[in-house]
Amino acid sequence: MIAAARQHRRGSRPYYFTSANGEVIAQARAKSEIAALFRDADQIFADGQPLVLASRLLCRTPLPERVATTDLFHDVARLAENEAATFYLLGSTEAGNAKAVAAIRASYPRLRIVGHSHGYLTGDALEKKLDEINTLAPDILWLGLGVPREQIFVRDYAPRLSNVGVIKTSGGLFDHVAGKVRRAPLWVQKAGFEWLWRMLMEPRRLFWRYFTTNPRALYALLRYSQ
């Protein structure tokens, strides 16, 4: 990601990296406009162990591992400290964003965070923020607005961020970094049941989502994997 950011030609649209999990697969199968948003990405990471397991059983080329954004961020941050790569963090609520930035600065004191903002911007405030981000020219913009808001953001505004190297959609990354949401134990992650852990942690918010999307995602994986 750092190399891609450095190789990006300033004046052109940033590279756009995103992630897919069962919920994304279900939404993409249900809505062609959602699928189009993901097809526009320069790279899609498999942020879901069920995708990895399905690829090993059903695909000609299996995925080597899951790339969870909550793990990826720390890998990139450690490298960025040594490479002097710059971050901008856009997403979550104002309080959530501030807590995430404070936690990141405590863990990575040499990391260059050139700016940050909550993700609830509209109108003139959004216009000014886009100009600010482009002027600061971060190597990597971590964008945590949730699916499909962050993909729509990239579609609508990435061309205006031509000084940014890479945009990485990040979902609930900032809540995890801030300690608001606990990760599942590693054995649960490897077994492919982190979605169940999350549902048990936030049943009101996530039960209906997983109840409706998981069967559709499973069908899509079985029917369309190659």
mmCIF file of C-alpha atoms in Angstrom:
data_model
loop_
_atom_site.group_PDB
_atom_site.id
_atom_site.type_symbol
_atom_site.label_atom_id
_atom_site.label_comp_id
_atom_site.label_asym_id
_atom_site.label_seq_id
_atom_site.Cartn_x
_atom_site.Cartn_y
_atom_site.Cartn_z
ATOM 1 C CA MET A 1 0.000 0.000 0.000
ATOM 2 C CA ILE A 2 2.819 2.387 0.801
ATOM 3 C CA ALA A 3 4.575 1.552 -2.456
ATOM 4 C CA ALA A 4 1.334 2.042 -4.403
ATOM 5 C CA ALA A 5 0.798 5.412 -2.720
ATOM 6 C CA ARG A 6 4.302 6.523 -3.629
ATOM 7 C CA GLN A 7 3.904 5.338 -7.225
ATOM 8 C CA HIS A 8 0.566 7.104 -7.673
ATOM 9 C CA ARG A 9 0.737 9.861 -10.265
ATOM 10 C CA ARG A 10 -0.369 13.074 -8.590
ATOM 11 C CA GLY A 11 -3.156 14.724 -10.541
ATOM 12 C CA SER A 12 -4.956 11.427 -11.197
ATOM 13 C CA ARG A 13 -7.568 9.579 -9.155
ATOM 14 C CA PRO A 14 -6.088 7.876 -6.056
ATOM 15 C CA TYR A 15 -5.752 4.138 -6.031
ATOM 16 C CA TYR A 16 -8.892 2.665 -4.483
ATOM 17 C CA PHE A 17 -8.554 -0.386 -2.230
ATOM 18 C CA THR A 18 -11.574 -1.944 -0.533
ATOM 19 C CA SER A 19 -12.603 -5.162 1.217
ATOM 20 C CA ALA A 20 -15.276 -7.808 0.772
ATOM 21 C CA ASN A 21 -16.986 -10.066 3.280
ATOM 22 C CA GLY A 22 -20.245 -12.021 3.354
ATOM 23 C CA GLU A 23 -22.358 -8.895 3.761
ATOM 24 C CA VAL A 24 -20.689 -7.283 0.742
ATOM 25 C CA ILE A 25 -21.206 -10.394 -1.389
ATOM 26 C CA ALA A 26 -24.892 -10.489 -0.454
ATOM 27 C CA GLN A 27 -25.368 -6.789 -1.230
ATOM 28 C CA ALA A 28 -23.468 -7.031 -4.515
ATOM 29 C CA ARG A 29 -25.592 -9.969 -5.666
ATOM 30 C CA ALA A 30 -28.792 -8.148 -4.713
ATOM 31 C CA LYS A 31 -27.964 -4.735 -6.210
ATOM 32 C CA SER A 32 -26.042 -4.188 -9.433
ATOM 33 C CA GLU A 33 -25.123 -0.642 -8.385
ATOM 34 C CA ILE A 34 -23.353 -2.014 -5.295
ATOM 35 C CA ALA A 35 -21.492 -4.551 -7.420
ATOM 36 C CA ALA A 36 -20.379 -1.750 -9.756
ATOM 37 C CA LEU A 37 -18.942 0.233 -6.845
ATOM 38 C CA PHE A 38 -16.737 -2.717 -5.920
ATOM 39 C CA ARG A 39 -15.758 -3.532 -9.502
ATOM 40 C CA ASP A 40 -14.268 -0.042 -9.738
ATOM 41 C CA ALA A 41 -11.716 -0.894 -7.036
ATOM 42 C CA ASP A 42 -8.056 -1.345 -7.922
ATOM 43 C CA GLN A 43 -7.766 -4.075 -5.285
ATOM 44 C CA ILE A 44 -10.261 -5.994 -3.146
ATOM 45 C CA PHE A 45 -9.135 -7.740 0.041
ATOM 46 C CA ALA A 46 -10.955 -10.757 1.466
ATOM 47 C CA ASP A 47 -12.014 -9.453 4.885
ATOM 48 C CA GLY A 48 -13.835 -12.603 5.955
ATOM 49 C CA GLN A 49 -12.558 -16.077 6.789
ATOM 50 C CA PRO A 50 -15.549 -17.784 5.098
ATOM 51 C CA LEU A 51 -14.287 -16.331 1.788
ATOM 52 C CA VAL A 52 -10.893 -17.919 2.363
ATOM 53 C CA LEU A 53 -12.413 -21.290 3.279
ATOM 54 C CA ALA A 54 -14.724 -21.200 0.253
ATOM 55 C CA SER A 55 -11.828 -20.347 -2.063
ATOM 56 C CA ARG A 56 -9.862 -23.363 -0.832
ATOM 57 C CA LEU A 57 -12.772 -25.700 -1.503
ATOM 58 C CA LEU A 58 -14.310 -24.211 -4.637
ATOM 59 C CA CYS A 59 -11.800 -22.050 -6.524
ATOM 60 C CA ARG A 60 -8.952 -22.777 -8.897
ATOM 61 C CA THR A 61 -6.749 -20.277 -7.035
ATOM 62 C CA PRO A 62 -7.277 -20.357 -3.251
ATOM 63 C CA LEU A 63 -6.811 -17.241 -1.164
ATOM 64 C CA PRO A 64 -3.713 -17.549 1.047
ATOM 65 C CA GLU A 65 -5.249 -15.785 4.041
ATOM 66 C CA ARG A 66 -7.810 -13.328 5.295
ATOM 67 C CA VAL A 67 -6.875 -9.640 5.226
ATOM 68 C CA ALA A 68 -8.913 -8.019 7.988
ATOM 69 C CA THR A 69 -8.654 -4.238 7.870
ATOM 70 C CA THR A 70 -8.343 -4.141 11.668
ATOM 71 C CA ASP A 71 -5.145 -6.210 11.345
ATOM 72 C CA LEU A 72 -3.939 -4.620 8.112
ATOM 73 C CA PHE A 73 -3.986 -1.138 9.631
ATOM 74 C CA HIS A 74 -1.424 -2.063 12.273
ATOM 75 C CA ASP A 75 0.846 -3.754 9.719
ATOM 76 C CA VAL A 76 0.789 -0.663 7.524
ATOM 77 C CA ALA A 77 1.196 1.725 10.475
ATOM 78 C CA ARG A 78 4.348 -0.050 11.655
ATOM 79 C CA LEU A 79 5.868 0.175 8.187
ATOM 80 C CA ALA A 80 4.688 3.761 7.736
ATOM 81 C CA GLU A 81 6.621 4.844 10.828
ATOM 82 C CA ASN A 82 9.852 3.713 9.186
ATOM 83 C CA GLU A 83 8.938 4.876 5.685
ATOM 84 C CA ALA A 84 7.646 8.318 6.797
ATOM 85 C CA ALA A 85 4.376 7.593 4.997
ATOM 86 C CA THR A 86 1.479 9.871 5.944
ATOM 87 C CA PHE A 87 -2.088 9.012 7.001
ATOM 88 C CA TYR A 88 -5.380 10.862 7.062
ATOM 89 C CA LEU A 89 -8.213 9.299 9.091
ATOM 90 C CA LEU A 90 -11.761 10.092 7.947
ATOM 91 C CA GLY A 91 -14.747 8.415 9.566
ATOM 92 C CA SER A 92 -16.701 7.500 12.692
ATOM 93 C CA THR A 93 -18.266 10.086 15.001
ATOM 94 C CA GLU A 94 -16.324 13.101 16.224
ATOM 95 C CA ALA A 95 -15.683 11.449 19.602
ATOM 96 C CA GLY A 96 -14.939 8.055 18.060
ATOM 97 C CA ASN A 97 -12.510 9.542 15.553
ATOM 98 C CA ALA A 98 -10.692 11.503 18.260
ATOM 99 C CA LYS A 99 -10.352 8.397 20.479
ATOM 100 C CA ALA A 100 -9.024 6.361 17.559
ATOM 101 C CA VAL A 101 -6.445 9.012 16.669
ATOM 102 C CA ALA A 102 -5.308 9.242 20.297
ATOM 103 C CA ALA A 103 -4.916 5.452 20.498
ATOM 104 C CA ILE A 104 -2.991 5.326 17.221
ATOM 105 C CA ARG A 105 -0.641 8.114 18.277
ATOM 106 C CA ALA A 106 0.020 6.320 21.561
ATOM 107 C CA SER A 107 0.826 3.055 19.776
ATOM 108 C CA TYR A 108 2.776 4.598 16.882
ATOM 109 C CA PRO A 109 4.372 7.827 18.116
ATOM 110 C CA ARG A 110 6.481 8.290 14.970
ATOM 111 C CA LEU A 111 3.525 7.851 12.610
ATOM 112 C CA ARG A 112 2.746 10.984 10.622
ATOM 113 C CA ILE A 113 -1.003 11.610 10.852
ATOM 114 C CA VAL A 114 -1.448 14.777 8.812
ATOM 115 C CA GLY A 115 -5.141 15.172 9.628
ATOM 116 C CA HIS A 116 -8.354 13.521 10.746
ATOM 117 C CA SER A 117 -12.095 14.154 10.771
ATOM 118 C CA HIS A 118 -15.389 12.516 11.682
ATOM 119 C CA GLY A 119 -17.417 11.136 8.790
ATOM 120 C CA TYR A 120 -20.680 13.063 9.145
ATOM 121 C CA LEU A 121 -19.952 15.957 6.816
ATOM 122 C CA THR A 122 -22.296 17.492 4.269
ATOM 123 C CA GLY A 123 -22.603 20.644 2.185
ATOM 124 C CA ASP A 124 -19.953 23.329 2.606
ATOM 125 C CA ALA A 125 -18.261 21.462 5.450
ATOM 126 C CA LEU A 126 -17.680 18.467 3.190
ATOM 127 C CA GLU A 127 -16.457 20.663 0.333
ATOM 128 C CA LYS A 128 -13.907 22.354 2.620
ATOM 129 C CA LYS A 129 -12.806 19.015 4.035
ATOM 130 C CA LEU A 130 -12.168 17.596 0.571
ATOM 131 C CA ASP A 131 -10.000 20.615 -0.273
ATOM 132 C CA GLU A 132 -8.158 20.230 3.037
ATOM 133 C CA ILE A 133 -7.416 16.545 2.463
ATOM 134 C CA ASN A 134 -6.192 17.180 -1.062
ATOM 135 C CA THR A 135 -3.916 19.990 0.120
ATOM 136 C CA LEU A 136 -2.450 17.815 2.890
ATOM 137 C CA ALA A 137 -1.816 15.093 0.267
ATOM 138 C CA PRO A 138 -1.668 12.025 2.560
ATOM 139 C CA ASP A 139 -0.135 8.870 1.193
ATOM 140 C CA ILE A 140 -3.064 6.827 2.556
ATOM 141 C CA LEU A 141 -6.578 8.005 3.365
ATOM 142 C CA TRP A 142 -8.292 5.549 5.721
ATOM 143 C CA LEU A 143 -12.014 5.960 5.053
ATOM 144 C CA GLY A 144 -14.370 4.501 7.661
ATOM 145 C CA LEU A 145 -17.966 5.238 6.651
ATOM 146 C CA GLY A 146 -19.391 1.722 6.288
ATOM 147 C CA VAL A 147 -20.715 -0.086 3.216
ATOM 148 C CA PRO A 148 -21.835 1.349 0.845
ATOM 149 C CA ARG A 149 -21.291 4.959 2.026
ATOM 150 C CA GLU A 150 -17.531 4.739 1.718
ATOM 151 C CA GLN A 151 -17.703 3.202 -1.768
ATOM 152 C CA ILE A 152 -20.134 5.932 -2.849
ATOM 153 C CA PHE A 153 -17.739 8.519 -1.385
ATOM 154 C CA VAL A 154 -14.931 7.126 -3.538
ATOM 155 C CA ARG A 155 -17.121 7.180 -6.641
ATOM 156 C CA ASP A 156 -18.257 10.754 -6.064
ATOM 157 C CA TYR A 157 -15.189 12.437 -4.607
ATOM 158 C CA ALA A 158 -12.017 10.444 -5.390
ATOM 159 C CA PRO A 159 -11.351 12.469 -8.576
ATOM 160 C CA ARG A 160 -11.122 15.585 -6.388
ATOM 161 C CA LEU A 161 -8.472 13.957 -4.182
ATOM 162 C CA SER A 162 -5.799 13.699 -6.836
ATOM 163 C CA ASN A 163 -2.962 14.394 -4.359
ATOM 164 C CA VAL A 164 -3.914 11.358 -2.249
ATOM 165 C CA GLY A 165 -1.976 8.169 -2.971
ATOM 166 C CA VAL A 166 -4.365 5.423 -1.832
ATOM 167 C CA ILE A 167 -7.880 5.416 -0.412
ATOM 168 C CA LYS A 168 -8.524 2.348 1.749
ATOM 169 C CA THR A 169 -12.127 1.798 2.835
ATOM 170 C CA SER A 170 -12.135 0.754 6.460
ATOM 171 C CA GLY A 171 -15.639 0.033 7.771
ATOM 172 C CA GLY A 172 -15.636 0.027 11.573
ATOM 173 C CA LEU A 173 -11.845 0.276 11.901
ATOM 174 C CA PHE A 174 -11.861 3.383 14.065
ATOM 175 C CA ASP A 175 -14.252 1.864 16.618
ATOM 176 C CA HIS A 176 -11.962 -1.158 16.914
ATOM 177 C CA VAL A 177 -8.825 0.970 17.262
ATOM 178 C CA ALA A 178 -10.522 3.160 19.886
ATOM 179 C CA GLY A 179 -11.434 0.062 21.907
ATOM 180 C CA LYS A 180 -15.185 0.533 21.493
ATOM 181 C CA VAL A 181 -15.610 -2.866 19.811
ATOM 182 C CA ARG A 182 -13.656 -5.943 20.947
ATOM 183 C CA ARG A 183 -12.194 -8.375 18.423
ATOM 184 C CA ALA A 184 -13.134 -12.019 18.593
ATOM 185 C CA PRO A 185 -10.548 -14.476 19.997
ATOM 186 C CA LEU A 186 -8.106 -15.650 17.347
ATOM 187 C CA TRP A 187 -9.494 -19.186 17.257
ATOM 188 C CA VAL A 188 -12.973 -17.773 16.545
ATOM 189 C CA GLN A 189 -11.547 -15.653 13.712
ATOM 190 C CA LYS A 190 -9.720 -18.603 12.160
ATOM 191 C CA ALA A 191 -12.816 -20.802 12.374
ATOM 192 C CA GLY A 192 -14.758 -18.224 10.349
ATOM 193 C CA PHE A 193 -17.168 -17.202 13.101
ATOM 194 C CA GLU A 194 -16.118 -13.652 13.885
ATOM 195 C CA TRP A 195 -19.459 -12.555 12.427
ATOM 196 C CA LEU A 196 -21.194 -14.601 15.161
ATOM 197 C CA TRP A 197 -19.011 -13.028 17.846
ATOM 198 C CA ARG A 198 -19.888 -9.564 16.561
ATOM 199 C CA MET A 199 -23.586 -10.407 16.503
ATOM 200 C CA LEU A 200 -23.446 -11.589 20.116
ATOM 201 C CA MET A 201 -21.656 -8.361 21.082
ATOM 202 C CA GLU A 202 -24.185 -6.132 19.258
ATOM 203 C CA PRO A 203 -27.372 -8.213 18.776
ATOM 204 C CA ARG A 204 -29.769 -5.312 18.267
ATOM 205 C CA ARG A 205 -27.697 -3.798 15.485
ATOM 206 C CA LEU A 206 -26.365 -6.919 13.781
ATOM 207 C CA PHE A 207 -28.797 -9.815 14.251
ATOM 208 C CA TRP A 208 -31.145 -8.890 11.422
ATOM 209 C CA ARG A 209 -28.247 -7.923 9.128
ATOM 210 C CA TYR A 210 -26.570 -11.313 9.461
ATOM 211 C CA PHE A 211 -29.874 -13.199 9.486
ATOM 212 C CA THR A 212 -30.709 -11.766 6.069
ATOM 213 C CA THR A 213 -27.272 -11.533 4.432
ATOM 214 C CA ASN A 214 -25.530 -14.741 5.513
ATOM 215 C CA PRO A 215 -27.837 -17.151 3.613
ATOM 216 C CA ARG A 216 -27.563 -15.027 0.455
ATOM 217 C CA ALA A 217 -23.794 -14.834 0.792
ATOM 218 C CA LEU A 218 -23.514 -18.604 1.298
ATOM 219 C CA TYR A 219 -25.601 -19.257 -1.805
ATOM 220 C CA ALA A 220 -23.495 -16.859 -3.855
ATOM 221 C CA LEU A 221 -20.254 -18.465 -2.684
ATOM 222 C CA LEU A 222 -21.500 -21.955 -3.538
ATOM 223 C CA ARG A 223 -23.095 -20.957 -6.844
ATOM 224 C CA TYR A 224 -20.584 -18.517 -8.346
ATOM 225 C CA SER A 225 -17.142 -19.373 -6.979
ATOM 226 C CA GLN A 226 -14.664 -20.313 -9.709
#
